[in-house]
JSON list of C-alpha atoms in Angstrom, two decimals:
[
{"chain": "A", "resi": 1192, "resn": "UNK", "atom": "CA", "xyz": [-16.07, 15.39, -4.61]},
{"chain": "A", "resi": 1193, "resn": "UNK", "atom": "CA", "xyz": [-13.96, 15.42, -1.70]},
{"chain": "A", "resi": 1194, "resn": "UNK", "atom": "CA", "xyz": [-12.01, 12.18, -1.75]},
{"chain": "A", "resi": 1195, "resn": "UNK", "atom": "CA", "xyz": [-9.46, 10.72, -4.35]},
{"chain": "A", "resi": 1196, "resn": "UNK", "atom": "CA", "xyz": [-11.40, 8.76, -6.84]},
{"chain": "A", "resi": 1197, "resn": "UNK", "atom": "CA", "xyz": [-10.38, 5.96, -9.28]},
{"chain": "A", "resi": 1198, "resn": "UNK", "atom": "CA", "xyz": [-11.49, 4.47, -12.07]},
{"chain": "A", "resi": 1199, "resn": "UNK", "atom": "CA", "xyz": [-12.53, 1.70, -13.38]},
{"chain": "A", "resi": 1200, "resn": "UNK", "atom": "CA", "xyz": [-13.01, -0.17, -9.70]},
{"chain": "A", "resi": 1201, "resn": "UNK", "atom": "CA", "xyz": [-12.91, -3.34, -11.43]},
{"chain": "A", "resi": 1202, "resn": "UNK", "atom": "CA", "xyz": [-10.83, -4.52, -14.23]},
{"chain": "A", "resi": 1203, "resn": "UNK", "atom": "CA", "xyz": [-10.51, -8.17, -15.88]},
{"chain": "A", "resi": 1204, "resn": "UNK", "atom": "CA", "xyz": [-8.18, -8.55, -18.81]},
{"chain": "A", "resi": 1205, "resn": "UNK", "atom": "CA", "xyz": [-6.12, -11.75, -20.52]},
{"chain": "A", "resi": 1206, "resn": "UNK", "atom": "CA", "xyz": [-2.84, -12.30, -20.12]},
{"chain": "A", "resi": 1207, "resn": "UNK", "atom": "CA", "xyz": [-0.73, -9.78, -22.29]},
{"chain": "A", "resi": 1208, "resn": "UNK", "atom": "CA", "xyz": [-2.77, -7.04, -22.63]},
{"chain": "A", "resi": 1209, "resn": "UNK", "atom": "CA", "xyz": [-2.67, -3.48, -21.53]},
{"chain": "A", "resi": 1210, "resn": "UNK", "atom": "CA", "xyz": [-4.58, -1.73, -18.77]},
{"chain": "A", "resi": 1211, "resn": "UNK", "atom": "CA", "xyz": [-4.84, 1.99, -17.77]},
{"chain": "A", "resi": 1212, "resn": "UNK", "atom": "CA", "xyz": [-5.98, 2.97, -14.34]},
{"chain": "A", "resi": 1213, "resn": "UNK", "atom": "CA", "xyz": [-6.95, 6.83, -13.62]},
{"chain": "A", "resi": 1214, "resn": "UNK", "atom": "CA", "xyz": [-6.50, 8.27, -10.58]},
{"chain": "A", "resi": 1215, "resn": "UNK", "atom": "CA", "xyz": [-7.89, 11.48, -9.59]},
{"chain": "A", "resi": 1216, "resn": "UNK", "atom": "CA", "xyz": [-6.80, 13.08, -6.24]},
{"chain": "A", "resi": 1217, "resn": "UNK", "atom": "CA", "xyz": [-8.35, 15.68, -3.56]},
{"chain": "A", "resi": 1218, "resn": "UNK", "atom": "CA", "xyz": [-8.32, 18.89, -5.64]},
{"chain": "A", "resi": 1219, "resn": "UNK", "atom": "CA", "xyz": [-5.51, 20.85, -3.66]},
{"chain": "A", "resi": 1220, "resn": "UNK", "atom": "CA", "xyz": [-3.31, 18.13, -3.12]},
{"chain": "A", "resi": 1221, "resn": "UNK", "atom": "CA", "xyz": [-0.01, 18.29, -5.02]},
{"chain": "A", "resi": 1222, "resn": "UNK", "atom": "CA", "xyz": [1.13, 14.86, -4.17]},
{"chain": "A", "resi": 1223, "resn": "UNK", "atom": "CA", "xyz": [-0.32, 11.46, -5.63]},
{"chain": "A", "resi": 1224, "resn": "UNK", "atom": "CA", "xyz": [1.30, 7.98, -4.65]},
{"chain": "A", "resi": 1225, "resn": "UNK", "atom": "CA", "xyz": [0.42, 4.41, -5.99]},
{"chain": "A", "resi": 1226, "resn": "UNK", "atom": "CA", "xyz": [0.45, 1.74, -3.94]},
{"chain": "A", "resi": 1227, "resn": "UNK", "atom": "CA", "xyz": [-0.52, -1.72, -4.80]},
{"chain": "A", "resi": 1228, "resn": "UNK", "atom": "CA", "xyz": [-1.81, -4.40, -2.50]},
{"chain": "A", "resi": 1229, "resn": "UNK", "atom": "CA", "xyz": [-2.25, -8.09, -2.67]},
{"chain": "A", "resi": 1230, "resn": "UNK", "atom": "CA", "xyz": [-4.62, -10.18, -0.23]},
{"chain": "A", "resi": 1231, "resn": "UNK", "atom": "CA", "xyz": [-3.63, -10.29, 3.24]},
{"chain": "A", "resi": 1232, "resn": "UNK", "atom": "CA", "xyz": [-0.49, -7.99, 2.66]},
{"chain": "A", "resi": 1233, "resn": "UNK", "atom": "CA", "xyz": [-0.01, -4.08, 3.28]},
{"chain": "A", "resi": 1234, "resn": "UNK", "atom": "CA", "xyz": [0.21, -1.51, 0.46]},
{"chain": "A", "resi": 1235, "resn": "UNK", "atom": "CA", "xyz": [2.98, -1.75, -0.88]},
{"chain": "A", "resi": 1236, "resn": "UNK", "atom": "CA", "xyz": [4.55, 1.82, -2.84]},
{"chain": "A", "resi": 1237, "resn": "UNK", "atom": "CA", "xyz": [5.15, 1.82, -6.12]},
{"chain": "A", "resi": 1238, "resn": "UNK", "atom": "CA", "xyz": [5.61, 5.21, -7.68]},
{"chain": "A", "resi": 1239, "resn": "UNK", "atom": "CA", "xyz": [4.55, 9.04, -6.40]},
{"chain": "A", "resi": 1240, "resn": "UNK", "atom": "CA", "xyz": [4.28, 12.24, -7.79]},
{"chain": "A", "resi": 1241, "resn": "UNK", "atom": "CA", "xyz": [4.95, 16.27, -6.74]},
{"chain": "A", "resi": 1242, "resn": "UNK", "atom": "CA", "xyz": [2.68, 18.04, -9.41]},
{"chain": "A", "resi": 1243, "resn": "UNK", "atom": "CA", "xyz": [3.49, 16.53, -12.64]},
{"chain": "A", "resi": 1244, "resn": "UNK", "atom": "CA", "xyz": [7.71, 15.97, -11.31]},
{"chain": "A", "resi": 1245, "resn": "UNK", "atom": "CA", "xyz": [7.53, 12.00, -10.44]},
{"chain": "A", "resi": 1246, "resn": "UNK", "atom": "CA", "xyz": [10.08, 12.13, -7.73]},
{"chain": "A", "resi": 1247, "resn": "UNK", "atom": "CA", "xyz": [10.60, 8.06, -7.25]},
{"chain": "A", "resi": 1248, "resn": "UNK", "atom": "CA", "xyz": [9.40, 4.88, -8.49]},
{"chain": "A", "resi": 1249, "resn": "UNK", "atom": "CA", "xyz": [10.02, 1.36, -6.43]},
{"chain": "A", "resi": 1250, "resn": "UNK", "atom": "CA", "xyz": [12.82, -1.10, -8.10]},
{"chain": "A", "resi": 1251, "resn": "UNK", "atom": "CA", "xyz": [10.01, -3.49, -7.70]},
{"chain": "A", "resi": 1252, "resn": "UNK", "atom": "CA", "xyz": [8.42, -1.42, -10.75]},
{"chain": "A", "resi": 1253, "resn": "UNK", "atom": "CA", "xyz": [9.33, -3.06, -13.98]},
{"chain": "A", "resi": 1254, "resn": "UNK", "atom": "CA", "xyz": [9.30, -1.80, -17.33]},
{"chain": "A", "resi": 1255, "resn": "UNK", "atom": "CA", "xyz": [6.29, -2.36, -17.93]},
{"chain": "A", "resi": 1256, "resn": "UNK", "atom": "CA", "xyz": [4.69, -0.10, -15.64]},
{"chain": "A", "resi": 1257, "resn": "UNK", "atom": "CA", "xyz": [4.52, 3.45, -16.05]},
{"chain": "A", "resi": 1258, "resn": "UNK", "atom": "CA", "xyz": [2.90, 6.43, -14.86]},
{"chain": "A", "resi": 1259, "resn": "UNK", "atom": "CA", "xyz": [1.80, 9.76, -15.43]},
{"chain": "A", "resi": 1260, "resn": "UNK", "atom": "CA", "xyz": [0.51, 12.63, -13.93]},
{"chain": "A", "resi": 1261, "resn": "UNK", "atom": "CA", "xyz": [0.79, 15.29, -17.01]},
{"chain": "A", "resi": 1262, "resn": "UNK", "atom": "CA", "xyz": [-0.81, 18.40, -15.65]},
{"chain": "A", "resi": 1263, "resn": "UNK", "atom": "CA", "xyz": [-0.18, 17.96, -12.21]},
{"chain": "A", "resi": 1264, "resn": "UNK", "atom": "CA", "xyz": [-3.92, 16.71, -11.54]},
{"chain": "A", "resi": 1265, "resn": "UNK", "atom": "CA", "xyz": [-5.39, 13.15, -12.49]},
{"chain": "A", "resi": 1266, "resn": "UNK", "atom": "CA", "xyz": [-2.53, 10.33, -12.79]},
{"chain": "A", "resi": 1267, "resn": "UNK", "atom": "CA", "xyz": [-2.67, 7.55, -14.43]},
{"chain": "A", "resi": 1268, "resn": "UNK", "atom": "CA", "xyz": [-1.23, 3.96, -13.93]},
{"chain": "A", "resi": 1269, "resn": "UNK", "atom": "CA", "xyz": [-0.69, 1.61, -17.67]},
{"chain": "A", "resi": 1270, "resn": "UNK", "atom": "CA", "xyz": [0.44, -1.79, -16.95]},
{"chain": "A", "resi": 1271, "resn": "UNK", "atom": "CA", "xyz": [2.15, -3.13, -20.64]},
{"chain": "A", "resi": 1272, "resn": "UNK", "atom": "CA", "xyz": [1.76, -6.92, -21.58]},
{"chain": "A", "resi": 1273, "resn": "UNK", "atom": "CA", "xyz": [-0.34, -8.04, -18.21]},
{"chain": "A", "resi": 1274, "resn": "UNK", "atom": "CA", "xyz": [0.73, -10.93, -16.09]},
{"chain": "A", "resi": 1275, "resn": "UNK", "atom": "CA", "xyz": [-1.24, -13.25, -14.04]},
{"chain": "A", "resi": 1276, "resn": "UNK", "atom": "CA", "xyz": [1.02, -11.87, -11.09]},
{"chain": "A", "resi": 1277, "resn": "UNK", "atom": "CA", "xyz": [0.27, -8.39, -11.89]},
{"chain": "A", "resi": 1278, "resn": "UNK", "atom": "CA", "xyz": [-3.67, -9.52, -10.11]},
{"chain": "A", "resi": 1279, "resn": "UNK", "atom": "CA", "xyz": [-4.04, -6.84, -7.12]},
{"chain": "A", "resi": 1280, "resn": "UNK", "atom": "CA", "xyz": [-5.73, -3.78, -5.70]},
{"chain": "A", "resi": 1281, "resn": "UNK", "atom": "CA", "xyz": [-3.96, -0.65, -6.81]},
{"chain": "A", "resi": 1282, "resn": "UNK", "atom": "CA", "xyz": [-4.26, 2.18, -4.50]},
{"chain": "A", "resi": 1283, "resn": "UNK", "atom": "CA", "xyz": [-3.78, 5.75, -5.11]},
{"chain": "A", "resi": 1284, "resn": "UNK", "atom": "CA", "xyz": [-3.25, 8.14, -2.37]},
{"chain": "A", "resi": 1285, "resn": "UNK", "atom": "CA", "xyz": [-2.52, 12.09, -2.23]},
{"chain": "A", "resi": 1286, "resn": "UNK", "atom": "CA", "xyz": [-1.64, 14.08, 0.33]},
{"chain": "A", "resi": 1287, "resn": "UNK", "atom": "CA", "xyz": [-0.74, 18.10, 0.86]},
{"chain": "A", "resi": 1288, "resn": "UNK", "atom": "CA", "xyz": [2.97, 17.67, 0.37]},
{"chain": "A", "resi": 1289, "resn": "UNK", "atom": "CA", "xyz": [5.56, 19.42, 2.20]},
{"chain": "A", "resi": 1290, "resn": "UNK", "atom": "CA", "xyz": [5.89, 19.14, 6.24]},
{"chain": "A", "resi": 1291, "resn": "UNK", "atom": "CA", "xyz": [5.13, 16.27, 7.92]},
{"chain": "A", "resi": 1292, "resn": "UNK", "atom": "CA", "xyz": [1.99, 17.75, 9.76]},
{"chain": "A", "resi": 1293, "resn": "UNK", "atom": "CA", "xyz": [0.37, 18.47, 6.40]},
{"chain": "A", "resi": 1294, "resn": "UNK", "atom": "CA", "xyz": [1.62, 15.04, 4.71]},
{"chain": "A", "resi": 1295, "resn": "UNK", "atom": "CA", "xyz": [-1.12, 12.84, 5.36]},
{"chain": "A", "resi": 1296, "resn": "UNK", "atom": "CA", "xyz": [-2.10, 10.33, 2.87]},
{"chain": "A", "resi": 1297, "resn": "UNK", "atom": "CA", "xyz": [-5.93, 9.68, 1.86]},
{"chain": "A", "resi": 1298, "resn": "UNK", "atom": "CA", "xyz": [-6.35, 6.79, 0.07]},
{"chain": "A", "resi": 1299, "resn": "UNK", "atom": "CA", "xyz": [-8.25, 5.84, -2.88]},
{"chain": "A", "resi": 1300, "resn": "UNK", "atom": "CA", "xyz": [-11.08, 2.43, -3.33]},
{"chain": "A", "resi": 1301, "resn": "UNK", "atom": "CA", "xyz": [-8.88, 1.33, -5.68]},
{"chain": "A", "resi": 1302, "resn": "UNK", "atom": "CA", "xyz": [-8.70, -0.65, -8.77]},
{"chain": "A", "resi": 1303, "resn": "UNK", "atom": "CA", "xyz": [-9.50, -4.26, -8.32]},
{"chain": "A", "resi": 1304, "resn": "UNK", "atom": "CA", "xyz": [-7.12, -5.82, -11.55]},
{"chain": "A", "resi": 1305, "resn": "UNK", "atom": "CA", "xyz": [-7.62, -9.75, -12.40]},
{"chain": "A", "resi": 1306, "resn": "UNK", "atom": "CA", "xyz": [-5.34, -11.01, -15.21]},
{"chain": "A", "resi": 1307, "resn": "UNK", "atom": "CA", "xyz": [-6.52, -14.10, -16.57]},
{"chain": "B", "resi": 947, "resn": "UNK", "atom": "CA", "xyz": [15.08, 1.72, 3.72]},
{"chain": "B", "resi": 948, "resn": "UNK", "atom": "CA", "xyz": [12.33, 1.28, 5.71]},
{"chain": "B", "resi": 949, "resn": "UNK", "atom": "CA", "xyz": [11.39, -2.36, 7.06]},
{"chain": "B", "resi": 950, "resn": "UNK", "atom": "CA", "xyz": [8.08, -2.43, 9.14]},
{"chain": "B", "resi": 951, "resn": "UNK", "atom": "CA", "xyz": [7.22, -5.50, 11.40]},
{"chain": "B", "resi": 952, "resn": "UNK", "atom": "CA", "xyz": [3.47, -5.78, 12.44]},
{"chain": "B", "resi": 953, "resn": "UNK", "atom": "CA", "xyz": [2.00, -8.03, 15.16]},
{"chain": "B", "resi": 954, "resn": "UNK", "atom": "CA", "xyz": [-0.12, -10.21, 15.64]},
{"chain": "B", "resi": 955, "resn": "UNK", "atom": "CA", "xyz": [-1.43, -10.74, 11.86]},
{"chain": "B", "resi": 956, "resn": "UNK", "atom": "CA", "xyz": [-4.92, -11.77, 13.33]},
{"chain": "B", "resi": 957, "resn": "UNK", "atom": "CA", "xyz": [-6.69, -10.95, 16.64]},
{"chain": "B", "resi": 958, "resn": "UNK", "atom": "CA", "xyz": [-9.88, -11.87, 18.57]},
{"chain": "B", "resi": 959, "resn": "UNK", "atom": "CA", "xyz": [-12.00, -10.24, 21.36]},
{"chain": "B", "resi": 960, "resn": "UNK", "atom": "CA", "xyz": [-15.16, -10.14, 22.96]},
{"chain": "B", "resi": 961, "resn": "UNK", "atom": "CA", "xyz": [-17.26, -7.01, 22.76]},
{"chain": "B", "resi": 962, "resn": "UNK", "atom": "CA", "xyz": [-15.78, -4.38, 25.31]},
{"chain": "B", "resi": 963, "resn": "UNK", "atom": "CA", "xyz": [-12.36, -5.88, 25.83]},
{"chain": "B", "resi": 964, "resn": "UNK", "atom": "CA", "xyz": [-9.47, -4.30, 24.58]},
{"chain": "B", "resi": 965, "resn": "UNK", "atom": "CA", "xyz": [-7.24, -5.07, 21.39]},
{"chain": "B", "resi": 966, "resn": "UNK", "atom": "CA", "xyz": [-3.40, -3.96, 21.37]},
{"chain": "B", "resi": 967, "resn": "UNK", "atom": "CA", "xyz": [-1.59, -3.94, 17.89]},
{"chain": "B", "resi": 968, "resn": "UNK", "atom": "CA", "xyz": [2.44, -3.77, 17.84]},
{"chain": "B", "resi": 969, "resn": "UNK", "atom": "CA", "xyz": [4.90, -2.32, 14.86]},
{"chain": "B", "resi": 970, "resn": "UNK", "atom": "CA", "xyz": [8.57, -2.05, 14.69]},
{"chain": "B", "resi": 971, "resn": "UNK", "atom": "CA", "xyz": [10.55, -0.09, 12.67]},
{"chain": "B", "resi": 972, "resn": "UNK", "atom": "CA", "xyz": [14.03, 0.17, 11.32]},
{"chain": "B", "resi": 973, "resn": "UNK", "atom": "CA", "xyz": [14.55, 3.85, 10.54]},
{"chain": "B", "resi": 974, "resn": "UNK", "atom": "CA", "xyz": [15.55, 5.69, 13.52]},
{"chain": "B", "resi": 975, "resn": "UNK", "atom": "CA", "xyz": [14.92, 9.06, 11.81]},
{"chain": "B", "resi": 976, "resn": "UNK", "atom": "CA", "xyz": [11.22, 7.88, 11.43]},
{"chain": "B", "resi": 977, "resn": "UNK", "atom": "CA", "xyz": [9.31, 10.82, 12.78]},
{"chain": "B", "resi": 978, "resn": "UNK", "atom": "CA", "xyz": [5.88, 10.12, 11.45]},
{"chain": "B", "resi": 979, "resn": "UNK", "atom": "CA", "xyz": [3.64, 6.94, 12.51]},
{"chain": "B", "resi": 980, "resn": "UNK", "atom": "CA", "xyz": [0.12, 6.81, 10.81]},
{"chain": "B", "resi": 981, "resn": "UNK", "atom": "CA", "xyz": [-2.38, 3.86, 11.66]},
{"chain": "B", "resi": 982, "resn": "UNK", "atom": "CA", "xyz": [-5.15, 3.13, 8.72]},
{"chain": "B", "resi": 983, "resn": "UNK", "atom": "CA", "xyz": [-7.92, 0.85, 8.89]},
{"chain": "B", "resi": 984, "resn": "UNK", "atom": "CA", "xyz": [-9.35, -1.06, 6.41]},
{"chain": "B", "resi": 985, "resn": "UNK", "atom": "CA", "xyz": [-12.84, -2.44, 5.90]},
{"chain": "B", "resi": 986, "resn": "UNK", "atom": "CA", "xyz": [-13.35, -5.10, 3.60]},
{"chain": "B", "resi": 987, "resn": "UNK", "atom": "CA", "xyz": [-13.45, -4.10, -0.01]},
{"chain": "B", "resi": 988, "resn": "UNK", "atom": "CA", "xyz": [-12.98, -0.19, 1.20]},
{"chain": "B", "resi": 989, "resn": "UNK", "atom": "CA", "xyz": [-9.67, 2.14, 1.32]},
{"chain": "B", "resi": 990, "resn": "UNK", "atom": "CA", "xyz": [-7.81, 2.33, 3.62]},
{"chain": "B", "resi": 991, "resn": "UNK", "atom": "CA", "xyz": [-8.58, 5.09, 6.22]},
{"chain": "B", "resi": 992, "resn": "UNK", "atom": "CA", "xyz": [-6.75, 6.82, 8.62]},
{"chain": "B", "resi": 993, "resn": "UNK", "atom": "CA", "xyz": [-7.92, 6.51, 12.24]},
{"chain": "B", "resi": 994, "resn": "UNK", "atom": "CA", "xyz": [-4.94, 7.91, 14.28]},
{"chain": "B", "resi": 995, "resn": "UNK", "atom": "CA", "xyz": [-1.52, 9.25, 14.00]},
{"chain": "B", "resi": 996, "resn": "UNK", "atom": "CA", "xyz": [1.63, 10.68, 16.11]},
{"chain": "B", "resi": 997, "resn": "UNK", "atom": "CA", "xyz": [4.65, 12.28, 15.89]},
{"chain": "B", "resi": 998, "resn": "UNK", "atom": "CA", "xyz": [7.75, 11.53, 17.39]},
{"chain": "B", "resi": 999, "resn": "UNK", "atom": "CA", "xyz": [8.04, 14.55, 19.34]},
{"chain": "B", "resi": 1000, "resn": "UNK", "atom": "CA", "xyz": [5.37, 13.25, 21.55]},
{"chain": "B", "resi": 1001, "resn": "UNK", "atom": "CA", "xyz": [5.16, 9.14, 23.07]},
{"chain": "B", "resi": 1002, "resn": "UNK", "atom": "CA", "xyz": [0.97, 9.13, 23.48]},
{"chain": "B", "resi": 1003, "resn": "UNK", "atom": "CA", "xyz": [-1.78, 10.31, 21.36]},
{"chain": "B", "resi": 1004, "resn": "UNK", "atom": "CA", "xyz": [-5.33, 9.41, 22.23]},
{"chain": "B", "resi": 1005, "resn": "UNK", "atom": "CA", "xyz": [-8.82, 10.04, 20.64]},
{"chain": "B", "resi": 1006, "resn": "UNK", "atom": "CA", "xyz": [-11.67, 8.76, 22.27]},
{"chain": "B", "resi": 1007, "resn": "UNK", "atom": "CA", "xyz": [-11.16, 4.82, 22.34]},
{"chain": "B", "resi": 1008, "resn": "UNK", "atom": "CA", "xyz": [-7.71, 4.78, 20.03]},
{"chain": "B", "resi": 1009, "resn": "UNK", "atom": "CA", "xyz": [-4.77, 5.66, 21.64]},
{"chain": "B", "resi": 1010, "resn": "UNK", "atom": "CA", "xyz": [-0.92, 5.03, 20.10]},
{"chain": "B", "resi": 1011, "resn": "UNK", "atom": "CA", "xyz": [2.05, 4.67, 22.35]},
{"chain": "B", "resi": 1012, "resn": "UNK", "atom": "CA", "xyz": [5.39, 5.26, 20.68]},
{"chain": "B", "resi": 1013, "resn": "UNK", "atom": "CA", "xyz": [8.49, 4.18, 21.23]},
{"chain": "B", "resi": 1014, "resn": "UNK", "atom": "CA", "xyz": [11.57, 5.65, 19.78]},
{"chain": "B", "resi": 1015, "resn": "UNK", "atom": "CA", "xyz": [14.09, 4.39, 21.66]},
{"chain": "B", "resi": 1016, "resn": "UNK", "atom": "CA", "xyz": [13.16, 0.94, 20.84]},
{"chain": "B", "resi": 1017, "resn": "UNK", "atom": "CA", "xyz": [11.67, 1.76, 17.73]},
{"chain": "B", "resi": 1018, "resn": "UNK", "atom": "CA", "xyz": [8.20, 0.41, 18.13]},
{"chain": "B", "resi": 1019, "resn": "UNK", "atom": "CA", "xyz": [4.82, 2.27, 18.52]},
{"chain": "B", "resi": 1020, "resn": "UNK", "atom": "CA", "xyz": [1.25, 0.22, 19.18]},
{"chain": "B", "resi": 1021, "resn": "UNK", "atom": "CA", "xyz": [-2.31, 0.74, 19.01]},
{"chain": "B", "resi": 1022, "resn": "UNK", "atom": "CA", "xyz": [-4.84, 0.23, 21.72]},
{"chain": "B", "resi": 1023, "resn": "UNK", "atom": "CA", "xyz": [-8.45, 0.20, 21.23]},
{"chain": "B", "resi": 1024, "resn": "UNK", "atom": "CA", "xyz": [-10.23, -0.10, 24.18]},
{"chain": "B", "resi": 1025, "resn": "UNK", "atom": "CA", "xyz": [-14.35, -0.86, 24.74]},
{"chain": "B", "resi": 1026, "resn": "UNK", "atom": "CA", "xyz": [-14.02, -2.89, 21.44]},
{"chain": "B", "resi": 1027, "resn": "UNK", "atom": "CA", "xyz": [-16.85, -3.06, 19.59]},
{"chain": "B", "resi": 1028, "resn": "UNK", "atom": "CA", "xyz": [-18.25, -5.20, 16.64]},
{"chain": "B", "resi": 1029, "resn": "UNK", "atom": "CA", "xyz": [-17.64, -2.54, 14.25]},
{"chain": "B", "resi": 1030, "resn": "UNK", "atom": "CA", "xyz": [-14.05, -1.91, 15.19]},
{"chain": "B", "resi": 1031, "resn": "UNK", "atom": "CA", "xyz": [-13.89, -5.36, 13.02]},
{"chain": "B", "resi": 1032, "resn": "UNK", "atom": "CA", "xyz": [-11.41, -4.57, 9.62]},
{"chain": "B", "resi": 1033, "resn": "UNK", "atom": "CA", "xyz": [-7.53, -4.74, 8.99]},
{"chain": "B", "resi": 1034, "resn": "UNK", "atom": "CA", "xyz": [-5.39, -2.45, 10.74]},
{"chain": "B", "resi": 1035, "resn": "UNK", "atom": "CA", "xyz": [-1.93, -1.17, 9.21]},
{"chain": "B", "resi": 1036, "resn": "UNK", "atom": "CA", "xyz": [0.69, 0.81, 10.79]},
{"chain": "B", "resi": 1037, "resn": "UNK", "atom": "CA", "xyz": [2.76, 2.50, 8.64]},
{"chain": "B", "resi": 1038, "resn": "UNK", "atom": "CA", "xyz": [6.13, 4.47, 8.31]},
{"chain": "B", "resi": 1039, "resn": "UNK", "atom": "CA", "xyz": [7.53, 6.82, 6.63]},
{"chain": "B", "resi": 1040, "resn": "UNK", "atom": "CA", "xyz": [10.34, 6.50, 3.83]},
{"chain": "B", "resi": 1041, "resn": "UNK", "atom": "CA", "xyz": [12.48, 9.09, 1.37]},
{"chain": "B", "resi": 1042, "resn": "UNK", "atom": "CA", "xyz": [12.46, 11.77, 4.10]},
{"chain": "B", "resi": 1043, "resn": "UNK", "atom": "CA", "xyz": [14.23, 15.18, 3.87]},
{"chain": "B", "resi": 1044, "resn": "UNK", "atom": "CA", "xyz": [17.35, 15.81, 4.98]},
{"chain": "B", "resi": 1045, "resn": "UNK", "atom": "CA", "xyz": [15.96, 17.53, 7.94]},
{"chain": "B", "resi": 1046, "resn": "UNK", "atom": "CA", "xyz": [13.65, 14.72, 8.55]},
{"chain": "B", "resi": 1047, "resn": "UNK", "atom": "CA", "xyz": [10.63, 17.65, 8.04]},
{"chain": "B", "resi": 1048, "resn": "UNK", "atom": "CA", "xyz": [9.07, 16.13, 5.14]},
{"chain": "B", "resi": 1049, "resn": "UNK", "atom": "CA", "xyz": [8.49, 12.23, 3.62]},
{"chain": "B", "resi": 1050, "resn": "UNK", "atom": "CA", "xyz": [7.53, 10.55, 0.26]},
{"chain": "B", "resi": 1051, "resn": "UNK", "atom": "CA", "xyz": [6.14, 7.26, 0.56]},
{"chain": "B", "resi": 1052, "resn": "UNK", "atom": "CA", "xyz": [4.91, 5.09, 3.51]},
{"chain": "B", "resi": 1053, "resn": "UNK", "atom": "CA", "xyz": [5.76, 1.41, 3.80]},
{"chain": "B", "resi": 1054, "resn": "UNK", "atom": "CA", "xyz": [3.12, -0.40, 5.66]},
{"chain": "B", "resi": 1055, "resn": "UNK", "atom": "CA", "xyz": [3.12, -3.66, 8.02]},
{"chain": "B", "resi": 1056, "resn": "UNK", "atom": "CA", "xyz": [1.62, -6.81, 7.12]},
{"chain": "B", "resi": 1057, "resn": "UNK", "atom": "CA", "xyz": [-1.94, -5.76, 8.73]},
{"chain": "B", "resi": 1058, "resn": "UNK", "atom": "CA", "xyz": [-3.66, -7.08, 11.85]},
{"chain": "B", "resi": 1059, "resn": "UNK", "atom": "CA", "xyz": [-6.86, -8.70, 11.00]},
{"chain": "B", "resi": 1060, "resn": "UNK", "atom": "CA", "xyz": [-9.12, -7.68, 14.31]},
{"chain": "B", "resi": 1061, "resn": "UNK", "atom": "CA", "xyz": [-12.60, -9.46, 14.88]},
{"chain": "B", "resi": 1062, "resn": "UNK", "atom": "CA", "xyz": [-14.70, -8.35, 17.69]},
{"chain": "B", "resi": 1063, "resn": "UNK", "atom": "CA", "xyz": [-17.29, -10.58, 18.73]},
{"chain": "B", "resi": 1064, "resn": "UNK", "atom": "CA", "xyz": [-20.51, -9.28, 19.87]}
]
């Protein structure tokens, strides 16, 4: 496989439950990002990751998100207690890391999340 | 932090015209401008970027022009054709290094929905 994958690509839950999203990135890439996206709107970051260090996580992340990328590898995304507003497309990228010329991002299909 | 302004949000040509997309930024130590397009229900892909240390970049019909001094950079696609139809987003980078050599995250622009009619 030589793209990031993600699993599932669809996911419909109720209203307070959890969710887990796995995210698995281009084998040498050290670098994994979430992004989520809402229709007609731009990715918007959430949280990324150097190896298993997660170096920053958006103040739009509340508490109930979290997200872990425990050997460095696959990451996942839980989302605690769901919320209808919590319905998007969550994106993972990765990317090489380091300079700028080696940074770029490849994105994910994404996980398509309806809260009802 | 990074604010990114994209323009227009939708835009419509005729087969073999050309389509211009415009983004401003609000980092001036922004060196890195990425352009991804997205197909309905696919990922995001990217088609074209540039660095600041140069103002033009093309590859075969996609070309970006960037701006520093005014902060804004644009995509042109010229000989449009229907399957240059998706969502375009121009993107920027945020969290860079000290020495501006490396970046975290991107934040993206609203997108530019682009239809090309046969």
């Amino acid at each position: 496989d030589t793209g990031v994958s993600q699993d599932p690509r669809h996911k419909i839950t109720k209203r307070g439950q959890n969710v887990t999203f796995r995210c698995d990135p281009i084998s040498e890439h050290n670098r994994l990002y979430w992004y989520r996206q809402t229709l007609g709107q731009g990715p918007e970051f959430l949280t990324y990751f150097q190896n298993e260090a997660q170096l920053e996580k958006s103040r739009l992340l509340s508490d109930r998100f979290s997200a872990e990328r425990p050997k460095g590898s696959f990451s996942t995304l839980e989302i605690q207690r769901t919320e209808q507003g919590d319905s998007a497309m969550y994106l993972c990228a990765s990317s090489l890391g380091g300079v700028v010329a080696k940074n770029i991002q490849y994105f994910g299909a994404g996980t398509r999340l309806s809260v009802l | 932090g990074e604010n990114v302004e994209q323009h227009p949000s939708t835009l419509s040509v005729q087969e073999g015209d050309s389509a211009v997309i415009k983004c401003t930024y609000s980092d001036s130590a922004s060196n890195y401008f990425p352009w991804y397009k997205q197909e309905l229900g696919k990922r995001p892909q990217l088609i074209i970027d540039i660095r600041s240390n140069v103002g033009e970049k093309k590859d075969q019909r996609i070309a970006v022009t960037l701006n520093k001094t005014a902060k804004h950079f644009s995509l042109h696609i010229t000989e449009t054709q229907p399957e240059d139809s998706a969502v375009y987003f121009c993107a920027a980078p945020s969290s860079l290094n000290a020495g501006g050599t490396s970046y975290g995250k991107l934040t993206f622009g609203q997108g530019t929905i682009l239809t090309v009619h046969p």
